[in-house]
């Protein structure tokens, strides 16, 4: 048994309260919390045993922390993460990581130099079916993957509504940052950073300050292309539903939170547990029960990885490290750039990737006669 | 409590295995008539208790039952609250404070206090909780609701934070105002049982996953069995088939050997499946006179 660690949960909004509950229930953790909303701290202060703070700086000053879990609005992430790293504190930060991906990269650099764990809350990488997806792709059982349809739909903005930070693009709100970030992060996991992003549009349906739907085409090194279709104004889905559909030379694979369906033209020696034709694996079979369950195993599993890595004295994140989250921030910014320049494709900023084979937007342009 | 309770997940597109199946169910059960047809089949098979979320559509079921006392003389509702999506959406729309204010009565003291940003005392928070419970209960007016549940997302959020005082507030209000048995749904049964005991809640009704393969039994199947063997509680088992992973007869036989499991809650969409489960439960656990086959 490793030692008990002290973790602060910062920002008690929708995600933050859930993190507070999960972290606090972890047997290896002594938990404190911080939120700038006085009302919430007053209520909780009378009813929970934890030490609570209204000021992040004061908390950093007074507590000797091993780690922080940051779940404040996205525009605060960079400053708060840096303040923690500067004090030698490990960091778990909610997604999206930083609104400027260069800042995310710099924080990754800082964490690496200091030997601190920096992890970001892309919880889909902890869903059984998506882990299975990654395992299948790594064996090469699908052959060469040439196309992916990456989708996410759900009911968030269903009518014109009051403005909050989640509806402000400049604050990291909007469907692109909130929803599309997840399938993009999964694409980054599989293929790395895109070389070219084209045909992007950020559409407002009900929102005035930001986008409610995102469409984009991404081209990856090695030739695979992805079509992104995301919409958070879709109430035909009961809750957020993320789906990736891969087509490869040896078959097809459809993955969502519940299941991983795979069709193989030929069974693969490297992958004996899947037969020729259709096979299905369910998240329920692929998931181990956590010590504590709230809303889904993946939320507990990502915190468990973080807490255990910190307690064990590790120096890098086991999954969803700052670098990979910054890659997703960068992919997001390529889509923003592309959408702002109709008719042209956004190319990866140097020096991440070398030359690209084509403009990436040929089909799209010829279709519309541009 | 009856031995067999009927659940509502299948009516609202909730399926732990497949989004395709969930969508097919959502399509099939778009009309209240389609839901009533299945509830009728369950009722006629002797399964009279409907354990249901305080979803808007449940109000329509309540209306049908209320309007037909001759058809449903013994129909029992076990409300499960809150319907979390409603509150989550309100928080997204209005922020935490705005959402709470929004659910308070127009002219009440609490709305005025909240809108004015006045500091709230502990008893005010309890007042807010009670108003929210009463709002959820409105759709059941005039119906038989002898047991009232707190939903697992809410129970477990409070449990993890250690805000167990709120569980006691719910418990007391349900008893005092509705003369009903308070109950809790959880995905963390052993931990909840300990917390309720510490709050002085004796012999609680706890509904949780209990199944042979340990599916979604957080803290481990062994701890669940230990709690059932050593604790004083009235357990309701859900996910007994683990979403179809366990053959029905094997699943029910295993449950029947556990102490303190008073009821099983299950969902089904066809008369055949309803009757199969009823017959298996009758064979291994007995149904009692109230639920004997008709």
mmCIF file of C-alpha atoms in Angstrom, chain B:
data_model
loop_
_atom_site.group_PDB
_atom_site.id
_atom_site.type_symbol
_atom_site.label_atom_id
_atom_site.label_comp_id
_atom_site.label_asym_id
_atom_site.label_seq_id
_atom_site.Cartn_x
_atom_site.Cartn_y
_atom_site.Cartn_z
ATOM 1 C CA UNK B 1 -42.724 -4.533 -0.792
ATOM 2 C CA UNK B 2 -43.701 -7.024 -3.447
ATOM 3 C CA UNK B 3 -41.112 -9.597 -4.470
ATOM 4 C CA UNK B 4 -41.103 -8.413 -8.078
ATOM 5 C CA UNK B 5 -41.003 -4.776 -9.171
ATOM 6 C CA UNK B 6 -41.193 -3.488 -12.712
ATOM 7 C CA UNK B 7 -38.576 -0.968 -13.880
ATOM 8 C CA UNK B 8 -38.740 1.736 -16.579
ATOM 9 C CA UNK B 9 -35.327 1.893 -18.299
ATOM 10 C CA UNK B 10 -36.603 0.042 -21.358
ATOM 11 C CA UNK B 11 -39.236 2.727 -21.958
ATOM 12 C CA UNK B 12 -36.783 5.622 -22.115
ATOM 13 C CA UNK B 13 -34.050 4.424 -24.413
ATOM 14 C CA UNK B 14 -31.679 3.302 -21.678
ATOM 15 C CA UNK B 15 -29.732 0.194 -22.561
ATOM 16 C CA UNK B 16 -26.341 -0.607 -21.054
ATOM 17 C CA UNK B 17 -25.305 -2.808 -23.967
ATOM 18 C CA UNK B 18 -26.192 -1.053 -27.203
ATOM 19 C CA UNK B 19 -27.162 2.374 -28.478
ATOM 20 C CA UNK B 20 -28.937 0.718 -31.397
ATOM 21 C CA UNK B 21 -31.167 -1.276 -29.051
ATOM 22 C CA UNK B 22 -31.734 1.823 -26.951
ATOM 23 C CA UNK B 23 -32.876 3.752 -30.025
ATOM 24 C CA UNK B 24 -35.156 0.919 -31.158
ATOM 25 C CA UNK B 25 -36.778 0.944 -27.702
ATOM 26 C CA UNK B 26 -37.135 4.722 -27.724
ATOM 27 C CA UNK B 27 -38.941 4.430 -31.071
ATOM 28 C CA UNK B 28 -41.209 1.631 -29.897
ATOM 29 C CA UNK B 29 -42.207 3.423 -26.700
ATOM 30 C CA UNK B 30 -42.862 6.870 -28.115
ATOM 31 C CA UNK B 31 -46.532 6.664 -27.309
ATOM 32 C CA UNK B 32 -47.955 6.292 -23.831
ATOM 33 C CA UNK B 33 -50.211 3.567 -25.223
ATOM 34 C CA UNK B 34 -47.192 1.427 -26.104
ATOM 35 C CA UNK B 35 -45.868 1.789 -22.545
ATOM 36 C CA UNK B 36 -49.302 1.069 -21.059
ATOM 37 C CA UNK B 37 -49.616 -2.117 -23.126
ATOM 38 C CA UNK B 38 -46.451 -3.492 -21.474
ATOM 39 C CA UNK B 39 -47.498 -2.236 -18.024
ATOM 40 C CA UNK B 40 -50.861 -3.942 -18.535
ATOM 41 C CA UNK B 41 -49.118 -7.217 -19.341
ATOM 42 C CA UNK B 42 -47.027 -6.872 -16.166
ATOM 43 C CA UNK B 43 -50.052 -5.912 -14.054
ATOM 44 C CA UNK B 44 -52.048 -8.856 -15.373
ATOM 45 C CA UNK B 45 -49.109 -11.134 -14.531
ATOM 46 C CA UNK B 46 -49.383 -9.968 -10.921
ATOM 47 C CA UNK B 47 -46.578 -7.384 -11.050
ATOM 48 C CA UNK B 48 -48.284 -4.323 -9.663
ATOM 49 C CA UNK B 49 -45.391 -2.092 -8.618
ATOM 50 C CA UNK B 50 -43.868 0.267 -11.170
ATOM 51 C CA UNK B 51 -40.536 1.722 -10.084
ATOM 52 C CA UNK B 52 -40.104 4.818 -12.201
ATOM 53 C CA UNK B 53 -38.041 7.960 -12.662
ATOM 54 C CA UNK B 54 -39.837 11.284 -12.231
ATOM 55 C CA UNK B 55 -39.606 11.805 -15.986
ATOM 56 C CA UNK B 56 -42.284 13.998 -17.639
ATOM 57 C CA UNK B 57 -43.656 10.977 -19.468
ATOM 58 C CA UNK B 58 -44.346 9.193 -16.191
ATOM 59 C CA UNK B 59 -46.906 11.917 -15.462
ATOM 60 C CA UNK B 60 -48.875 10.601 -18.470
ATOM 61 C CA UNK B 61 -48.790 7.060 -17.045
ATOM 62 C CA UNK B 62 -50.037 8.476 -13.743
ATOM 63 C CA UNK B 63 -52.919 10.157 -15.563
ATOM 64 C CA UNK B 64 -53.977 6.877 -17.193
ATOM 65 C CA UNK B 65 -53.891 4.998 -13.877
ATOM 66 C CA UNK B 66 -55.734 7.805 -12.077
ATOM 67 C CA UNK B 67 -58.458 7.848 -14.744
ATOM 68 C CA UNK B 68 -59.024 4.079 -14.627
ATOM 69 C CA UNK B 69 -59.342 3.002 -11.000
ATOM 70 C CA UNK B 70 -61.428 0.006 -12.024
ATOM 71 C CA UNK B 71 -58.705 -1.351 -14.307
ATOM 72 C CA UNK B 72 -55.844 -0.653 -11.874
ATOM 73 C CA UNK B 73 -57.169 -0.991 -8.318
ATOM 74 C CA UNK B 74 -53.805 -2.144 -6.905
ATOM 75 C CA UNK B 75 -51.376 -0.195 -9.071
ATOM 76 C CA UNK B 76 -48.382 1.014 -7.019
ATOM 77 C CA UNK B 77 -45.789 3.608 -8.007
ATOM 78 C CA UNK B 78 -42.294 3.744 -6.520
ATOM 79 C CA UNK B 79 -41.060 7.197 -7.644
ATOM 80 C CA UNK B 80 -37.291 7.601 -8.123
ATOM 81 C CA UNK B 81 -36.009 11.163 -7.984
ATOM 82 C CA UNK B 82 -34.666 13.483 -9.086
ATOM 83 C CA UNK B 83 -34.818 13.126 -12.842
ATOM 84 C CA UNK B 84 -31.188 14.228 -13.106
ATOM 85 C CA UNK B 85 -31.171 15.470 -16.710
ATOM 86 C CA UNK B 86 -33.726 18.125 -15.863
ATOM 87 C CA UNK B 87 -31.423 19.622 -13.237
ATOM 88 C CA UNK B 88 -28.227 19.150 -15.211
ATOM 89 C CA UNK B 89 -29.798 21.042 -18.122
ATOM 90 C CA UNK B 90 -30.991 23.804 -15.815
ATOM 91 C CA UNK B 91 -27.486 24.173 -14.363
ATOM 92 C CA UNK B 92 -26.062 24.462 -17.888
ATOM 93 C CA UNK B 93 -28.689 27.074 -18.758
ATOM 94 C CA UNK B 94 -28.830 29.089 -15.592
ATOM 95 C CA UNK B 95 -25.778 28.283 -13.519
ATOM 96 C CA UNK B 96 -25.910 26.562 -10.147
ATOM 97 C CA UNK B 97 -27.665 29.372 -8.255
ATOM 98 C CA UNK B 98 -29.961 30.240 -11.132
ATOM 99 C CA UNK B 99 -31.074 26.640 -11.457
ATOM 100 C CA UNK B 100 -31.942 26.317 -7.765
ATOM 101 C CA UNK B 101 -33.752 29.657 -7.780
ATOM 102 C CA UNK B 102 -35.664 28.599 -10.870
ATOM 103 C CA UNK B 103 -37.126 25.559 -9.093
ATOM 104 C CA UNK B 104 -38.358 27.522 -6.069
ATOM 105 C CA UNK B 105 -42.004 28.651 -5.910
ATOM 106 C CA UNK B 106 -42.576 32.098 -7.472
ATOM 107 C CA UNK B 107 -43.640 33.955 -4.357
ATOM 108 C CA UNK B 108 -41.839 31.957 -1.681
ATOM 109 C CA UNK B 109 -39.292 33.176 0.821
ATOM 110 C CA UNK B 110 -36.578 30.970 -0.654
ATOM 111 C CA UNK B 111 -36.845 32.431 -4.140
ATOM 112 C CA UNK B 112 -36.624 35.933 -2.733
ATOM 113 C CA UNK B 113 -33.662 35.024 -0.557
ATOM 114 C CA UNK B 114 -31.818 33.283 -3.375
ATOM 115 C CA UNK B 115 -32.471 36.046 -5.902
ATOM 116 C CA UNK B 116 -31.241 38.609 -3.395
ATOM 117 C CA UNK B 117 -28.020 36.694 -2.877
ATOM 118 C CA UNK B 118 -28.824 36.463 0.832
ATOM 119 C CA UNK B 119 -26.667 34.115 2.864
ATOM 120 C CA UNK B 120 -28.511 30.895 3.526
ATOM 121 C CA UNK B 121 -28.560 29.067 6.811
ATOM 122 C CA UNK B 122 -28.471 25.295 7.104
ATOM 123 C CA UNK B 123 -32.232 25.081 7.567
ATOM 124 C CA UNK B 124 -32.762 27.001 4.342
ATOM 125 C CA UNK B 125 -30.840 24.358 2.417
ATOM 126 C CA UNK B 126 -33.096 21.747 3.957
ATOM 127 C CA UNK B 127 -36.056 23.891 2.952
ATOM 128 C CA UNK B 128 -34.816 23.992 -0.636
ATOM 129 C CA UNK B 129 -34.390 20.223 -0.662
ATOM 130 C CA UNK B 130 -37.923 19.709 0.613
ATOM 131 C CA UNK B 131 -39.393 22.055 -2.010
ATOM 132 C CA UNK B 132 -37.545 20.119 -4.719
ATOM 133 C CA UNK B 133 -38.844 16.785 -3.413
ATOM 134 C CA UNK B 134 -42.394 18.136 -3.312
ATOM 135 C CA UNK B 135 -42.081 19.399 -6.888
ATOM 136 C CA UNK B 136 -41.012 15.929 -8.048
ATOM 137 C CA UNK B 137 -43.931 14.345 -6.185
ATOM 138 C CA UNK B 138 -46.603 16.536 -7.779
ATOM 139 C CA UNK B 139 -47.219 14.159 -10.673
ATOM 140 C CA UNK B 140 -48.125 11.368 -8.228
ATOM 141 C CA UNK B 141 -50.884 13.227 -6.418
ATOM 142 C CA UNK B 142 -53.731 10.846 -5.622
ATOM 143 C CA UNK B 143 -51.676 7.778 -6.558
ATOM 144 C CA UNK B 144 -50.298 5.104 -4.258
ATOM 145 C CA UNK B 145 -46.578 5.768 -3.567
ATOM 146 C CA UNK B 146 -45.591 3.737 -0.484
ATOM 147 C CA UNK B 147 -41.827 3.808 -1.225
ATOM 148 C CA UNK B 148 -39.916 6.815 -2.581
ATOM 149 C CA UNK B 149 -36.356 6.544 -3.882
ATOM 150 C CA UNK B 150 -33.441 8.854 -4.312
ATOM 151 C CA UNK B 151 -31.805 8.153 -7.712
ATOM 152 C CA UNK B 152 -28.297 6.709 -7.818
ATOM 153 C CA UNK B 153 -26.545 9.657 -9.504
ATOM 154 C CA UNK B 154 -27.709 11.884 -6.680
ATOM 155 C CA UNK B 155 -27.245 9.370 -3.860
ATOM 156 C CA UNK B 156 -23.736 8.542 -5.019
ATOM 157 C CA UNK B 157 -22.707 12.160 -5.631
ATOM 158 C CA UNK B 158 -23.671 12.993 -2.033
ATOM 159 C CA UNK B 159 -22.141 9.775 -0.736
ATOM 160 C CA UNK B 160 -18.773 10.431 -2.372
ATOM 161 C CA UNK B 161 -18.667 13.990 -1.036
ATOM 162 C CA UNK B 162 -19.579 12.768 2.425
ATOM 163 C CA UNK B 163 -22.650 15.020 2.357
ATOM 164 C CA UNK B 164 -24.671 12.240 3.968
ATOM 165 C CA UNK B 165 -26.709 14.677 6.036
ATOM 166 C CA UNK B 166 -28.699 15.283 2.820
ATOM 167 C CA UNK B 167 -29.628 11.598 2.696
ATOM 168 C CA UNK B 168 -31.087 11.970 6.184
ATOM 169 C CA UNK B 169 -33.017 15.114 5.170
ATOM 170 C CA UNK B 170 -34.562 13.186 2.269
ATOM 171 C CA UNK B 171 -35.294 10.236 4.542
ATOM 172 C CA UNK B 172 -37.064 12.348 7.156
ATOM 173 C CA UNK B 173 -39.083 14.425 4.689
ATOM 174 C CA UNK B 174 -40.370 11.366 2.819
ATOM 175 C CA UNK B 175 -41.481 9.828 6.117
ATOM 176 C CA UNK B 176 -43.017 12.946 7.597
ATOM 177 C CA UNK B 177 -44.724 14.489 4.597
ATOM 178 C CA UNK B 178 -45.703 11.422 2.563
ATOM 179 C CA UNK B 179 -45.912 8.737 5.229
ATOM 180 C CA UNK B 180 -43.871 6.658 2.815
ATOM 181 C CA UNK B 181 -40.748 4.507 3.158
ATOM 182 C CA UNK B 182 -37.628 6.355 2.015
ATOM 183 C CA UNK B 183 -35.237 4.334 -0.121
ATOM 184 C CA UNK B 184 -31.991 4.795 -2.019
ATOM 185 C CA UNK B 185 -30.638 3.586 -5.330
ATOM 186 C CA UNK B 186 -26.851 3.303 -5.489
ATOM 187 C CA UNK B 187 -23.981 1.825 -7.456
ATOM 188 C CA UNK B 188 -21.962 1.644 -4.214
ATOM 189 C CA UNK B 189 -24.113 -0.401 -1.864
ATOM 190 C CA UNK B 190 -21.680 -1.423 0.904
ATOM 191 C CA UNK B 191 -20.383 2.136 1.243
ATOM 192 C CA UNK B 192 -23.917 3.561 1.279
ATOM 193 C CA UNK B 193 -25.081 1.088 3.898
ATOM 194 C CA UNK B 194 -22.268 2.200 6.217
ATOM 195 C CA UNK B 195 -23.049 5.883 5.626
ATOM 196 C CA UNK B 196 -26.783 5.410 6.301
ATOM 197 C CA UNK B 197 -25.988 3.506 9.493
ATOM 198 C CA UNK B 198 -23.803 6.394 10.626
ATOM 199 C CA UNK B 199 -26.661 8.803 9.955
ATOM 200 C CA UNK B 200 -28.835 6.699 12.231
ATOM 201 C CA UNK B 201 -31.009 5.308 9.432
ATOM 202 C CA UNK B 202 -31.881 1.758 10.448
ATOM 203 C CA UNK B 203 -32.868 -1.137 8.228
ATOM 204 C CA UNK B 204 -32.759 0.972 5.056
ATOM 205 C CA UNK B 205 -34.228 0.006 1.698
ATOM 206 C CA UNK B 206 -31.320 -0.002 -0.750
ATOM 207 C CA UNK B 207 -31.611 -0.818 -4.430
ATOM 208 C CA UNK B 208 -28.380 -1.755 -6.176
ATOM 209 C CA UNK B 209 -26.937 -4.058 -8.791
ATOM 210 C CA UNK B 210 -26.752 -7.562 -7.385
ATOM 211 C CA UNK B 211 -25.813 -10.280 -9.847
ATOM 212 C CA UNK B 212 -23.776 -13.449 -10.087
ATOM 213 C CA UNK B 213 -20.972 -11.977 -12.221
ATOM 214 C CA UNK B 214 -20.497 -8.845 -10.094
ATOM 215 C CA UNK B 215 -21.454 -6.458 -12.910
ATOM 216 C CA UNK B 216 -21.338 -2.838 -11.694
ATOM 217 C CA UNK B 217 -21.047 -3.835 -8.048
ATOM 218 C CA UNK B 218 -18.511 -1.197 -7.021
ATOM 219 C CA UNK B 219 -16.328 -2.164 -4.143
ATOM 220 C CA UNK B 220 -16.540 -5.775 -5.302
ATOM 221 C CA UNK B 221 -19.124 -8.552 -5.211
ATOM 222 C CA UNK B 222 -17.650 -10.020 -2.029
ATOM 223 C CA UNK B 223 -18.271 -6.835 -0.069
ATOM 224 C CA UNK B 224 -21.863 -6.781 -1.295
ATOM 225 C CA UNK B 225 -22.427 -10.348 -0.140
ATOM 226 C CA UNK B 226 -20.748 -9.556 3.179
ATOM 227 C CA UNK B 227 -23.057 -6.562 3.695
ATOM 228 C CA UNK B 228 -26.117 -8.654 2.836
ATOM 229 C CA UNK B 229 -25.032 -11.348 5.289
ATOM 230 C CA UNK B 230 -24.067 -9.161 8.221
ATOM 231 C CA UNK B 231 -26.094 -5.972 7.788
ATOM 232 C CA UNK B 232 -29.690 -5.213 8.632
ATOM 233 C CA UNK B 233 -31.154 -3.876 5.412
ATOM 234 C CA UNK B 234 -33.895 -4.478 2.891
ATOM 235 C CA UNK B 235 -32.111 -4.969 -0.406
ATOM 236 C CA UNK B 236 -33.633 -4.670 -3.846
ATOM 237 C CA UNK B 237 -31.606 -6.319 -6.584
ATOM 238 C CA UNK B 238 -31.361 -4.731 -10.019
ATOM 239 C CA UNK B 239 -29.371 -5.820 -13.097
ATOM 240 C CA UNK B 240 -29.832 -9.405 -11.906
ATOM 241 C CA UNK B 241 -29.274 -10.648 -15.468
ATOM 242 C CA UNK B 242 -26.286 -8.283 -15.897
ATOM 243 C CA UNK B 243 -27.754 -6.938 -19.162
ATOM 244 C CA UNK B 244 -28.247 -10.452 -20.503
ATOM 245 C CA UNK B 245 -24.822 -11.846 -19.597
ATOM 246 C CA UNK B 246 -26.266 -14.429 -17.173
ATOM 247 C CA UNK B 247 -28.860 -17.050 -18.202
ATOM 248 C CA UNK B 248 -32.146 -16.148 -16.422
ATOM 249 C CA UNK B 249 -32.579 -19.311 -14.360
ATOM 250 C CA UNK B 250 -28.969 -19.279 -13.148
ATOM 251 C CA UNK B 251 -29.296 -15.580 -12.279
ATOM 252 C CA UNK B 252 -32.464 -15.934 -10.216
ATOM 253 C CA UNK B 253 -31.337 -19.110 -8.458
ATOM 254 C CA UNK B 254 -28.133 -17.347 -7.346
ATOM 255 C CA UNK B 255 -30.068 -14.332 -6.015
ATOM 256 C CA UNK B 256 -32.518 -16.561 -4.163
ATOM 257 C CA UNK B 257 -29.720 -17.910 -1.970
ATOM 258 C CA UNK B 258 -28.689 -14.479 -0.672
ATOM 259 C CA UNK B 259 -30.029 -13.191 2.638
ATOM 260 C CA UNK B 260 -31.876 -9.876 2.924
ATOM 261 C CA UNK B 261 -32.769 -9.539 -0.758
ATOM 262 C CA UNK B 262 -36.441 -8.691 -0.465
ATOM 263 C CA UNK B 263 -37.223 -7.759 -4.036
ATOM 264 C CA UNK B 264 -36.006 -7.846 -7.585
ATOM 265 C CA UNK B 265 -36.595 -5.002 -10.018
ATOM 266 C CA UNK B 266 -36.470 -5.914 -13.696
ATOM 267 C CA UNK B 267 -37.379 -4.454 -17.052
ATOM 268 C CA UNK B 268 -38.945 -6.249 -19.992
ATOM 269 C CA UNK B 269 -40.757 -5.269 -23.153
ATOM 270 C CA UNK B 270 -42.789 -8.371 -23.884
ATOM 271 C CA UNK B 271 -45.386 -10.424 -22.047
ATOM 272 C CA UNK B 272 -43.284 -13.549 -22.626
ATOM 273 C CA UNK B 273 -40.247 -12.158 -20.826
ATOM 274 C CA UNK B 274 -42.364 -10.745 -18.023
ATOM 275 C CA UNK B 275 -44.002 -14.104 -17.379
ATOM 276 C CA UNK B 276 -40.674 -15.964 -17.622
ATOM 277 C CA UNK B 277 -39.099 -13.807 -14.942
ATOM 278 C CA UNK B 278 -42.217 -14.036 -12.775
ATOM 279 C CA UNK B 279 -42.235 -17.849 -13.015
ATOM 280 C CA UNK B 280 -38.538 -18.119 -12.208
ATOM 281 C CA UNK B 281 -38.868 -15.855 -9.186
ATOM 282 C CA UNK B 282 -41.922 -17.804 -8.045
ATOM 283 C CA UNK B 283 -39.996 -21.071 -8.383
ATOM 284 C CA UNK B 284 -36.887 -19.968 -6.460
ATOM 285 C CA UNK B 285 -38.061 -17.221 -4.126
ATOM 286 C CA UNK B 286 -41.839 -17.434 -3.912
ATOM 287 C CA UNK B 287 -44.079 -14.504 -4.776
ATOM 288 C CA UNK B 288 -46.334 -14.350 -1.751
ATOM 289 C CA UNK B 289 -50.089 -14.202 -2.051
ATOM 290 C CA UNK B 290 -50.241 -10.697 -3.487
ATOM 291 C CA UNK B 291 -48.313 -11.647 -6.604
ATOM 292 C CA UNK B 292 -49.485 -15.212 -7.174
ATOM 293 C CA UNK B 293 -49.962 -16.045 -10.838
ATOM 294 C CA UNK B 294 -53.287 -14.963 -12.220
#
